[in-house]
Coordinates of C-alpha atoms in Angstrom, one line a residue:
Chain E
M1 CA -31.3 -121.5 13.4
N2 CA -28.8 -123.4 15.4
D3 CA -26.1 -122.1 17.7
E4 CA -23.5 -122.8 15.1
T5 CA -25.0 -120.4 12.5
A6 CA -22.7 -117.6 11.7
I7 CA -25.3 -115.2 10.4
Y8 CA -29.1 -115.6 10.8
A9 CA -31.7 -113.1 9.6
E10 CA -35.4 -113.7 9.7
N11 CA -37.9 -111.3 8.1
L12 CA -35.4 -108.4 8.4
V13 CA -37.1 -105.1 7.6
K14 CA -35.5 -101.8 7.3
S15 CA -36.9 -98.5 6.2
Y16 CA -35.4 -95.1 5.5
G17 CA -38.3 -92.8 6.1
R18 CA -40.9 -93.9 3.6
F19 CA -38.5 -96.0 1.6
E20 CA -38.4 -99.7 2.6
A21 CA -34.9 -101.0 1.8
L22 CA -35.4 -104.5 3.2
H23 CA -38.8 -106.1 2.9
G24 CA -38.1 -109.2 5.0
V25 CA -34.7 -110.6 4.4
N26 CA -34.2 -114.2 5.4
L27 CA -30.6 -115.6 5.5
E28 CA -28.6 -118.3 7.1
V29 CA -24.9 -118.5 6.7
D30 CA -23.0 -121.5 8.0
P31 CA -19.7 -121.2 9.8
G32 CA -16.6 -121.7 7.7
E33 CA -18.3 -121.0 4.4
I34 CA -17.8 -118.3 1.8
F35 CA -21.2 -116.8 1.1
G36 CA -21.6 -114.5 -1.9
F37 CA -24.4 -111.9 -1.6
L38 CA -25.4 -110.8 -5.1
G39 CA -27.5 -107.9 -6.2
P40 CA -27.3 -104.7 -8.1
N41 CA -26.9 -101.3 -6.5
G42 CA -29.9 -100.5 -4.3
A43 CA -31.0 -104.1 -3.8
G44 CA -30.3 -104.0 -0.1
K45 CA -26.8 -105.7 0.2
T46 CA -25.2 -102.8 2.2
T47 CA -28.3 -102.2 4.3
T48 CA -28.3 -105.9 5.3
I49 CA -24.6 -105.8 6.3
R50 CA -25.0 -102.6 8.2
C51 CA -27.9 -104.2 10.2
L52 CA -25.6 -107.1 11.1
L53 CA -23.1 -104.7 12.7
D54 CA -25.7 -102.5 14.4
L55 CA -24.7 -99.5 12.4
I56 CA -28.3 -99.2 11.5
R57 CA -31.3 -100.5 13.4
P58 CA -33.8 -102.7 11.7
N59 CA -37.5 -101.9 11.9
G60 CA -38.5 -105.5 12.3
G61 CA -37.3 -109.0 12.2
K62 CA -34.6 -111.0 13.9
V63 CA -30.8 -110.9 13.5
R64 CA -28.1 -113.0 15.0
V65 CA -24.4 -112.8 14.3
L66 CA -22.2 -115.6 15.7
G67 CA -25.2 -116.4 17.9
L68 CA -25.4 -112.9 19.3
D69 CA -28.0 -110.1 18.9
P70 CA -26.1 -107.2 17.4
Q71 CA -28.4 -104.7 19.1
K72 CA -27.8 -106.2 22.5
D73 CA -24.1 -107.1 22.1
P74 CA -22.7 -104.8 19.4
V75 CA -19.2 -104.7 20.9
Q76 CA -19.0 -108.4 21.2
V77 CA -20.2 -108.9 17.6
R78 CA -17.7 -106.4 16.3
S79 CA -14.8 -107.8 18.2
R80 CA -15.3 -111.1 16.4
T81 CA -16.0 -109.6 13.0
G82 CA -14.0 -107.9 10.3
Y83 CA -15.8 -105.4 8.2
L84 CA -15.0 -103.7 4.9
P85 CA -17.5 -101.0 4.1
G86 CA -18.7 -100.5 0.5
E87 CA -17.5 -97.0 0.5
L88 CA -14.3 -96.9 2.6
H89 CA -13.5 -93.5 4.1
I90 CA -10.5 -93.0 6.3
E91 CA -8.8 -90.0 7.8
D92 CA -6.6 -88.4 5.1
N93 CA -3.8 -86.9 7.1
M94 CA -2.5 -90.1 8.5
T95 CA -0.1 -92.7 7.1
V96 CA -1.4 -96.2 6.3
E97 CA 0.7 -97.4 9.2
S98 CA -0.7 -95.0 11.7
T99 CA -4.3 -95.7 10.5
L100 CA -3.8 -99.4 11.0
H101 CA -2.2 -98.7 14.4
Y102 CA -5.2 -96.6 15.4
L103 CA -7.7 -99.2 14.2
N104 CA -5.8 -101.9 15.9
S105 CA -5.8 -99.9 19.1
L106 CA -9.7 -99.9 18.9
R107 CA -9.4 -103.6 18.9
G108 CA -7.2 -103.6 22.0
N109 CA -4.1 -104.2 19.9
K110 CA -5.3 -107.7 19.1
A111 CA -3.7 -107.9 15.7
D112 CA -0.2 -109.1 15.2
W113 CA 1.9 -106.5 13.4
N114 CA 3.9 -109.1 11.5
Y115 CA 0.6 -110.4 10.1
I116 CA -0.3 -106.9 9.0
Q117 CA 3.0 -106.5 7.2
H118 CA 2.4 -109.9 5.6
L119 CA -1.0 -108.8 4.3
A120 CA 0.4 -105.5 3.1
A121 CA 3.2 -107.3 1.2
Q122 CA 0.8 -109.7 -0.3
I123 CA -1.3 -107.0 -1.9
N124 CA 1.6 -104.7 -2.5
L125 CA 0.7 -101.8 -0.2
D126 CA 3.3 -99.3 1.2
L127 CA 2.5 -98.7 4.9
K128 CA 4.5 -95.5 5.0
T129 CA 2.3 -93.6 2.5
K130 CA -0.1 -90.9 3.6
V131 CA -3.7 -91.9 3.1
K132 CA -4.4 -88.7 1.1
N133 CA -1.8 -89.8 -1.5
L134 CA -3.4 -93.2 -2.0
S135 CA -5.3 -94.1 -5.1
K136 CA -8.8 -95.4 -4.7
G137 CA -7.6 -99.0 -5.2
N138 CA -4.8 -98.6 -2.7
K139 CA -7.3 -97.2 -0.1
Q140 CA -9.4 -100.2 -0.7
K141 CA -6.3 -102.3 0.1
V142 CA -6.1 -100.5 3.5
G143 CA -9.7 -101.5 4.0
V144 CA -9.0 -105.1 3.2
I145 CA -6.1 -105.3 5.6
Q146 CA -8.0 -103.7 8.5
A147 CA -10.8 -106.2 8.0
L148 CA -8.4 -109.2 8.0
M149 CA -5.7 -108.1 10.4
H150 CA -7.2 -109.4 13.7
R151 CA -8.1 -112.8 12.1
P152 CA -11.8 -112.4 12.7
E153 CA -14.2 -115.3 13.0
L154 CA -16.5 -113.6 10.5
L155 CA -15.7 -111.3 7.6
L156 CA -18.3 -109.0 6.3
L157 CA -17.0 -107.5 3.1
D158 CA -19.1 -105.1 1.1
E159 CA -17.7 -105.2 -2.5
P160 CA -14.2 -106.1 -1.4
T161 CA -12.6 -105.9 -4.8
F162 CA -14.2 -102.7 -5.9
G163 CA -11.7 -100.4 -7.6
L164 CA -8.9 -102.9 -7.6
D165 CA -7.0 -103.9 -10.7
P166 CA -7.3 -107.6 -11.8
L167 CA -4.0 -108.7 -10.3
V168 CA -4.8 -107.2 -6.9
Q169 CA -8.4 -108.5 -7.1
H170 CA -6.9 -112.0 -7.5
E171 CA -4.7 -111.4 -4.4
V172 CA -7.6 -110.2 -2.4
L173 CA -9.7 -113.2 -3.3
N174 CA -6.7 -115.3 -2.3
L175 CA -6.6 -113.6 1.1
I176 CA -10.3 -114.2 1.5
A177 CA -9.8 -117.9 0.7
E178 CA -6.8 -117.9 3.1
A179 CA -9.0 -116.5 5.9
R180 CA -11.5 -119.2 5.3
S181 CA -8.9 -121.9 5.5
G182 CA -8.0 -120.4 8.8
G183 CA -11.6 -121.1 9.9
A184 CA -13.3 -117.8 9.2
T185 CA -16.7 -117.4 7.7
V186 CA -16.9 -115.0 4.8
F187 CA -20.0 -113.0 3.9
F188 CA -19.3 -110.8 0.9
S189 CA -21.4 -108.7 -1.3
S190 CA -20.6 -108.2 -4.9
H191 CA -21.9 -107.4 -8.3
I192 CA -18.9 -108.9 -10.0
L193 CA -20.3 -112.3 -10.6
S194 CA -17.2 -114.0 -11.8
E195 CA -15.5 -113.5 -8.5
V196 CA -18.5 -114.9 -6.6
Q197 CA -18.5 -117.9 -8.9
E198 CA -14.7 -118.3 -8.3
I199 CA -14.7 -118.4 -4.5
A200 CA -18.2 -118.6 -3.0
D201 CA -19.5 -121.9 -1.7
R202 CA -23.1 -120.5 -1.7
V203 CA -24.8 -117.6 -3.2
G204 CA -27.7 -115.5 -2.1
I205 CA -29.4 -113.2 -4.6
I206 CA -31.1 -110.2 -3.2
R207 CA -33.7 -108.4 -5.3
S208 CA -35.4 -105.2 -4.2
G209 CA -34.9 -105.9 -0.5
I210 CA -35.8 -109.6 -0.6
V211 CA -33.5 -112.6 -0.9
V212 CA -35.0 -114.5 -3.8
E213 CA -32.6 -117.4 -4.0
V214 CA -30.0 -119.1 -1.9
A215 CA -28.1 -122.0 -3.3
Q216 CA -24.8 -123.8 -3.7
T217 CA -22.9 -121.8 -6.4
E218 CA -22.4 -125.0 -8.4
S219 CA -26.0 -126.2 -8.1
L220 CA -27.3 -122.8 -9.0
I221 CA -25.3 -123.0 -12.2
N222 CA -26.1 -126.6 -12.8
R223 CA -29.7 -126.6 -12.3
A224 CA -30.4 -123.7 -14.5
L225 CA -30.6 -123.4 -18.3
R226 CA -27.8 -125.0 -20.4
R227 CA -26.8 -124.6 -23.9
A228 CA -26.1 -127.6 -26.2
H229 CA -24.3 -127.1 -29.5
I230 CA -24.8 -130.1 -31.8
R231 CA -23.2 -130.9 -35.1
F232 CA -24.6 -133.7 -37.2
K233 CA -22.8 -135.9 -39.7
Q234 CA -25.5 -135.2 -42.3
P235 CA -28.6 -132.9 -42.5
V236 CA -31.4 -134.0 -40.1
E237 CA -34.8 -132.7 -39.2
V238 CA -33.8 -130.6 -36.2
Q239 CA -37.3 -129.3 -35.6
S240 CA -38.2 -132.6 -34.0
L241 CA -35.7 -131.8 -31.2
A242 CA -37.9 -128.9 -30.2
N243 CA -40.6 -131.3 -29.3
I244 CA -38.5 -132.7 -26.4
S245 CA -39.7 -131.5 -23.1
G246 CA -37.6 -128.6 -21.8
V247 CA -35.7 -128.1 -25.1
S248 CA -36.0 -125.2 -27.4
I249 CA -34.0 -124.2 -30.5
L250 CA -31.8 -121.1 -30.0
S251 CA -30.2 -121.0 -33.4
Q252 CA -29.9 -123.1 -36.4
S253 CA -27.4 -122.3 -39.2
D254 CA -28.4 -125.3 -41.4
N255 CA -29.8 -128.8 -40.8
Q256 CA -26.4 -129.9 -39.6
N257 CA -25.6 -127.3 -36.9
V258 CA -28.0 -126.4 -34.1
T259 CA -27.8 -124.7 -30.7
L260 CA -30.4 -125.7 -28.2
Q261 CA -31.5 -124.4 -24.8
V262 CA -32.1 -127.1 -22.3
E263 CA -34.1 -126.6 -19.1
G264 CA -33.7 -129.2 -16.4
D265 CA -31.8 -132.4 -16.9
M266 CA -30.3 -133.5 -20.2
D267 CA -31.6 -137.1 -20.1
N268 CA -34.5 -136.7 -22.6
L269 CA -32.3 -134.8 -25.1
I270 CA -29.5 -137.4 -24.9
K271 CA -31.9 -140.3 -25.4
A272 CA -33.5 -138.5 -28.4
L273 CA -30.1 -137.8 -29.9
A274 CA -29.3 -141.5 -29.9
T275 CA -31.3 -141.8 -33.0
F276 CA -29.4 -139.0 -34.8
P277 CA -26.0 -139.2 -36.5
V278 CA -24.2 -136.9 -34.1
L279 CA -20.7 -135.7 -35.0
D280 CA -20.1 -133.4 -32.1
F281 CA -22.0 -132.5 -28.9
E282 CA -21.0 -129.7 -26.6
T283 CA -22.8 -128.4 -23.6
E284 CA -22.2 -125.1 -21.8
H285 CA -23.3 -123.9 -18.3
P286 CA -24.5 -120.4 -18.2
S287 CA -22.4 -118.0 -16.2
L288 CA -23.6 -116.8 -12.9
E289 CA -24.1 -113.5 -14.6
E290 CA -26.7 -115.0 -17.0
I291 CA -28.5 -116.6 -14.1
F292 CA -28.4 -113.4 -12.1
L293 CA -29.8 -111.5 -15.1
A294 CA -32.5 -114.1 -15.5
Y295 CA -33.7 -113.4 -11.9
Y296 CA -33.8 -109.7 -12.7
R297 CA -35.7 -110.4 -15.9
E298 CA -38.3 -112.3 -13.8
D299 CA -38.4 -109.4 -11.4
R300 CA -39.1 -106.9 -14.2
S301 CA -41.7 -109.1 -15.7
L302 CA -43.5 -108.9 -12.3
L303 CA -43.5 -105.2 -12.3
Chain G
M1 CA -12.3 -95.2 25.1
I2 CA -8.7 -94.3 25.8
A3 CA -7.7 -95.0 22.2
V4 CA -10.5 -92.8 20.9
F5 CA -9.7 -90.1 23.4
R6 CA -6.0 -90.1 22.6
H7 CA -6.6 -90.1 18.9
S8 CA -9.2 -87.3 19.0
L9 CA -6.9 -85.2 21.3
T10 CA -4.1 -85.7 18.8
R11 CA -6.3 -84.2 16.1
Y12 CA -6.7 -81.1 18.2
I13 CA -3.0 -80.4 18.9
G14 CA -2.7 -77.9 16.0
Q15 CA -5.7 -76.0 17.2
I16 CA -4.6 -76.1 20.8
L17 CA -1.3 -74.6 20.0
G18 CA -2.6 -72.2 17.3
W19 CA -5.5 -70.8 19.3
G20 CA -3.7 -71.0 22.7
I21 CA -0.5 -69.2 21.5
A22 CA -2.4 -66.5 19.5
L23 CA -4.7 -65.7 22.4
A24 CA -1.9 -65.8 25.0
L25 CA 0.1 -63.3 22.9
L26 CA -3.0 -61.1 22.9
G27 CA -3.2 -61.4 26.6
I28 CA 0.5 -60.6 27.1
Y29 CA 0.2 -57.5 24.8
G30 CA -2.9 -56.3 26.6
M31 CA -1.6 -56.8 30.1
L32 CA 1.7 -55.0 29.3
L33 CA -0.5 -52.1 28.0
Y34 CA -2.6 -51.9 31.2
D35 CA -0.3 -49.5 33.1
T36 CA -0.1 -47.1 30.2
L37 CA -3.8 -46.9 29.8
V38 CA -4.7 -46.4 33.5
E39 CA -2.4 -43.5 33.9
P40 CA -4.6 -40.4 34.7
Q41 CA -3.6 -38.5 31.5
A42 CA -4.0 -41.5 29.2
Q43 CA -7.2 -42.4 30.9
Q44 CA -8.6 -38.9 30.2
Q45 CA -7.6 -39.1 26.6
F46 CA -9.0 -42.6 26.2
E47 CA -12.3 -41.5 27.8
Q48 CA -12.5 -38.7 25.2
L49 CA -11.7 -41.1 22.4
I50 CA -14.4 -43.5 23.6
S51 CA -17.0 -40.8 23.9
S52 CA -16.4 -39.9 20.2
Y53 CA -17.6 -43.3 19.2
P54 CA -21.3 -44.2 19.0
P55 CA -22.4 -46.1 22.2
E56 CA -24.1 -48.6 19.9
L57 CA -20.6 -49.6 18.7
M58 CA -18.8 -49.5 22.0
T59 CA -21.4 -51.6 23.8
F60 CA -20.0 -54.7 22.0
F61 CA -16.7 -54.2 23.9
G62 CA -18.3 -54.5 27.3
D63 CA -19.3 -51.9 29.9
M64 CA -17.2 -48.9 29.0
S65 CA -18.0 -47.2 32.3
Q66 CA -15.9 -49.9 34.0
M67 CA -13.1 -49.7 31.4
F68 CA -10.4 -48.6 34.0
T69 CA -11.1 -51.2 36.6
P70 CA -9.2 -54.5 36.2
G71 CA -12.4 -56.4 35.4
G72 CA -13.7 -53.8 32.9
Y73 CA -10.3 -53.6 31.2
L74 CA -10.1 -57.4 30.8
D75 CA -13.7 -57.2 29.4
T76 CA -12.8 -54.6 26.8
L77 CA -9.5 -56.1 26.0
F78 CA -10.6 -59.7 25.6
F79 CA -13.6 -61.2 27.3
S80 CA -16.3 -59.1 25.7
Y81 CA -15.8 -60.3 22.1
I82 CA -13.8 -63.5 22.5
P83 CA -16.9 -65.7 23.0
I84 CA -17.8 -65.0 19.4
I85 CA -14.3 -65.8 18.0
V86 CA -13.6 -68.9 20.1
G87 CA -17.3 -69.7 20.0
I88 CA -17.2 -70.2 16.3
F89 CA -14.2 -72.5 16.6
V90 CA -16.1 -74.5 19.3
I91 CA -19.3 -74.7 17.2
I92 CA -17.5 -75.8 14.0
S93 CA -15.5 -78.4 16.0
C94 CA -18.5 -79.8 17.9
A95 CA -20.6 -80.0 14.7
G96 CA -17.9 -82.1 13.2
L97 CA -17.1 -84.1 16.3
L98 CA -19.5 -86.9 15.4
A99 CA -21.8 -85.7 12.6
G100 CA -18.8 -84.6 10.5
D101 CA -17.1 -87.9 10.5
E102 CA -20.5 -89.6 10.1
E103 CA -21.2 -87.6 6.9
K104 CA -17.7 -88.4 5.6
G105 CA -18.3 -92.1 6.2
I106 CA -15.5 -92.4 8.7
L107 CA -17.8 -93.3 11.6
D108 CA -19.1 -96.3 9.6
L109 CA -15.6 -97.9 9.8
I110 CA -14.8 -96.8 13.4
L111 CA -18.1 -98.1 14.8
A112 CA -17.5 -101.5 13.1
H113 CA -14.8 -101.9 15.6
P114 CA -15.4 -103.2 19.1
I115 CA -16.2 -99.8 20.7
S116 CA -19.6 -98.9 22.0
R117 CA -21.3 -95.7 20.9
V118 CA -21.2 -94.4 24.5
K119 CA -17.4 -94.8 24.7
L120 CA -16.9 -93.2 21.3
F121 CA -19.1 -90.3 22.3
Y122 CA -17.4 -89.7 25.6
G123 CA -13.9 -90.3 24.1
R124 CA -14.5 -87.6 21.5
V125 CA -16.4 -85.1 23.7
G126 CA -13.8 -85.6 26.4
A127 CA -10.9 -84.9 24.0
F128 CA -12.7 -81.8 22.8
T129 CA -13.3 -80.6 26.4
I130 CA -9.6 -81.1 27.2
A131 CA -8.6 -79.2 24.0
V132 CA -10.7 -76.2 25.1
I133 CA -9.3 -76.4 28.6
A134 CA -5.8 -76.5 27.1
I135 CA -6.5 -73.5 24.9
L136 CA -7.9 -71.5 27.8
F137 CA -5.0 -72.6 30.1
I138 CA -2.3 -71.4 27.6
T139 CA -4.3 -68.1 27.2
W140 CA -4.5 -67.8 31.0
L141 CA -0.7 -68.1 31.1
G142 CA -0.5 -65.3 28.7
F143 CA -2.5 -63.1 31.1
V144 CA -0.8 -64.1 34.4
L145 CA 2.8 -64.3 33.3
P146 CA 3.1 -60.5 32.8
L147 CA 0.9 -59.9 35.9
P148 CA 3.9 -59.1 38.2
R149 CA 5.1 -56.4 35.7
T150 CA 1.8 -54.6 36.0
S151 CA 0.1 -52.6 38.7
M152 CA -3.1 -54.7 38.3
N153 CA -4.4 -55.7 41.7
A154 CA -5.3 -59.3 41.0
T155 CA -3.9 -62.7 41.7
A156 CA -3.4 -65.6 39.3
W157 CA -6.2 -67.5 41.0
E158 CA -8.6 -64.6 40.5
F159 CA -7.6 -64.6 36.8
I160 CA -8.9 -68.1 36.6
L161 CA -12.5 -66.9 37.3
P162 CA -13.2 -65.1 34.1
F163 CA -11.8 -68.0 32.2
L164 CA -14.1 -70.3 34.1
S165 CA -17.0 -68.1 33.0
L166 CA -15.8 -68.2 29.4
F167 CA -15.4 -72.0 29.7
S168 CA -19.0 -72.5 30.9
L169 CA -20.3 -70.4 27.9
L170 CA -18.1 -72.3 25.4
M171 CA -19.3 -75.6 26.8
F172 CA -22.9 -74.5 26.6
F173 CA -22.5 -73.7 22.9
G174 CA -20.3 -76.7 22.2
R175 CA -22.7 -79.2 23.7
L176 CA -25.7 -77.4 22.2
T177 CA -24.1 -77.9 18.8
I178 CA -23.5 -81.6 19.4
L179 CA -27.1 -82.0 20.3
L180 CA -28.2 -80.1 17.2
S181 CA -25.9 -82.2 15.1
M182 CA -27.8 -85.3 16.4
L183 CA -31.2 -83.7 15.7
L184 CA -30.7 -81.9 12.4
P185 CA -29.9 -83.6 9.1
S186 CA -26.3 -82.3 8.7
Q187 CA -23.4 -80.7 10.5
Q188 CA -23.9 -77.6 8.4
W189 CA -27.4 -77.2 9.8
A190 CA -26.1 -77.6 13.3
T191 CA -23.3 -75.1 12.8
M192 CA -25.6 -72.6 11.3
T193 CA -28.3 -72.9 14.0
S194 CA -25.9 -72.8 16.8
G195 CA -23.9 -69.9 15.3
L196 CA -27.1 -68.0 14.8
I197 CA -28.0 -68.4 18.5
L198 CA -24.5 -67.4 19.5
V199 CA -24.4 -64.2 17.4
A200 CA -28.0 -63.3 18.2
S201 CA -27.3 -63.8 21.9
Y202 CA -24.1 -61.6 21.7
F203 CA -25.9 -58.8 19.9
L204 CA -28.9 -58.9 22.1
T205 CA -27.0 -59.0 25.4
S206 CA -24.7 -56.2 24.2
L207 CA -27.5 -54.0 23.0
A208 CA -29.5 -54.6 26.2
R209 CA -26.9 -52.4 28.0
L210 CA -28.4 -49.5 25.9
S211 CA -32.0 -50.4 25.5
E212 CA -34.4 -51.0 28.4
K213 CA -36.8 -52.7 26.0
L214 CA -34.4 -55.5 25.5
K215 CA -33.8 -56.1 29.2
P216 CA -36.8 -58.4 29.8
I217 CA -35.8 -60.9 27.0
E218 CA -32.1 -60.7 27.7
K219 CA -32.3 -63.3 30.4
Y220 CA -33.5 -65.9 27.9
F221 CA -30.2 -65.8 26.1
P222 CA -27.1 -67.7 27.3
M223 CA -24.7 -64.7 27.0
H224 CA -26.6 -63.0 29.8
Y225 CA -25.1 -65.6 32.2
Y226 CA -21.6 -65.0 31.0
Q227 CA -19.7 -62.6 33.2
G228 CA -16.4 -62.2 31.3
G229 CA -14.0 -59.8 33.1
K230 CA -16.5 -59.0 35.8
A231 CA -16.0 -62.5 37.2
L232 CA -12.5 -61.4 38.3
T233 CA -13.9 -59.7 41.3
D234 CA -17.5 -60.9 41.5
M235 CA -17.9 -64.5 40.2
N236 CA -21.5 -65.5 40.0
W237 CA -21.2 -69.3 40.7
G238 CA -25.0 -69.7 40.1
W239 CA -24.7 -68.5 36.5
F240 CA -21.6 -70.6 36.0
G241 CA -23.6 -73.6 37.3
L242 CA -26.6 -72.8 35.1
L243 CA -24.5 -72.7 31.9
F244 CA -22.6 -75.7 32.9
G245 CA -25.8 -77.6 34.0
F246 CA -27.3 -76.9 30.6
S247 CA -24.2 -78.2 28.8
V248 CA -24.4 -81.4 30.8
L249 CA -28.1 -81.7 29.9
F250 CA -27.3 -81.2 26.2
T251 CA -24.6 -83.8 26.4
L252 CA -26.8 -86.4 27.9
L253 CA -29.6 -85.7 25.4
A254 CA -27.1 -85.9 22.5
L255 CA -25.7 -89.2 23.8
W256 CA -29.3 -90.5 24.2
L257 CA -30.0 -89.6 20.5
F258 CA -26.6 -90.9 19.3
E259 CA -27.2 -94.3 20.9
R260 CA -30.5 -94.7 19.2
R261 CA -30.0 -93.3 15.7
D262 CA -28.8 -95.0 12.5
I263 CA -25.3 -94.1 11.6
R264 CA -25.8 -92.2 8.4
V265 CA -23.9 -92.6 5.2
S266 CA -24.3 -90.1 2.4
G267 CA -27.9 -90.0 1.1
E268 CA -29.6 -91.3 4.2
A269 CA -29.9 -88.0 6.1
G270 CA -33.1 -86.1 6.1
W271 CA -35.5 -84.1 8.2
H272 CA -36.4 -87.0 10.4
I273 CA -36.1 -86.5 14.1
A274 CA -33.4 -89.1 14.9
A275 CA -34.9 -90.0 18.2
F276 CA -38.2 -91.2 16.6
R277 CA -36.8 -93.2 13.7
G278 CA -33.8 -95.1 15.0
R279 CA -33.8 -98.0 17.3
K280 CA -37.3 -99.4 18.0
P281 CA -38.1 -100.2 21.5
V282 CA -37.1 -103.7 22.5
G283 CA -40.2 -105.8 21.9
S284 CA -41.2 -104.4 18.6
V285 CA -38.2 -106.1 17.1
N286 CA -38.1 -109.8 17.7
H287 CA -35.3 -110.5 20.2
S288 CA -36.3 -114.0 20.9

């Protein structure tokens, strides 16, 4: 860990009674990056985020947020952080405007009201509406605004686009990207893999309370399995391709069309194909979703 | 803390006005009735009426032998049973003060803001205390405004004393409920437990006026140290201090627990004693 690290967790352990939610989470998030924290429900995403804000106390391990210990300096950590809870609950009998005024007053009125109005306009939220009359998606918009309104150094967002329609999802992702270009670090959990793939610089995958993989989003996609669709000019002996290291045949409609799965780099396959009459060659990266599911398949195989 | 205090107090405005005005009207009505009831003829008729009721019923309205003294009258009119009525409001409010918002998930968002748990706690408990004082003040006005129109021989200052006695009892139960809401898994459990103690205490203390067998255990119940109307002429400051002292103790214990516990979201609560499962002592968690 260096002083610049935005989030640092080392062997973070958290139990609820007999249930151990985090088994030793290790994480390092650099300043200015967008870090996507992936995992299904119950994997430990929310528990990790709540430990970072001192809402819950870990049973072991070390945590630093913006170089501070959340247990020793919780107020300092929270003043520099914006948080969107996974399940947002706000008082029903207030308007959106009065809710944001109240939350802003808890921050010493640090937020600029013009900026709040700009955020509200961008995601199409009426500030005069009573919270109890808001749909789930619109409540989520209030959560997004309150997290962003004071231009925090660090954004901790637990499922930020949950319940939003695709258009607003896109706007929220734009706001997150905008916050990052303003210098903020963004740590957000999600199980919507396409959005993580869209905006995250790096991805962490948490599985049953342990971070199993942290990588650049691109490299995670690139280094994993690929698919190659090949069309030959004339029928060939495609079985010979299966002998290439890291290559297996996924499907073969005839001896002119074949889909291969390639593990690792493509070099061996390309060299081997040089001896074949190739008409068309198309490769495809797996989506983050497929990679994510692959990690879970591995997990299940261990059980 | 000011922001939390102001916001919490705003949430109580309806209750302050509702409870305060209703109780004040009861006070005005009762005070204007005083002269009619203490007239010798009316007094005699009223005594006959009272004697026709079983003493086991009348004991819940204070010491009927003192009914025609100012203190006894106030007791029967108001102070004998009002701890139960206002006490239920106090218990429900205090159970929800932190645990209610915690269970709803609201505290999760509030405590993600730069406010310490201590300030949140004092801001909310302070607002609640002011709300109770405001309700009692409006009620007190209802008693003292008609005072010049009655023959009751008491000053406005003396009228403060039974309200102070009531305040100390309400604080006792309010703070006990906050403490229980920190110890027990839900606000419902805290409400139920505290309500049970309040009602049991009321019944036992009332019945102890009739049964010698209950006298030895009566002193273990908080209602014993509540004077009600009797405080008008004979305020026991020791009892006031005792109830108030306990409420301060409960407050400090509740704060101690609140500082150390996890902020629950739905599904995390259980029969774990919060004090022994929350923050580990510094040292067991690596702070290097």
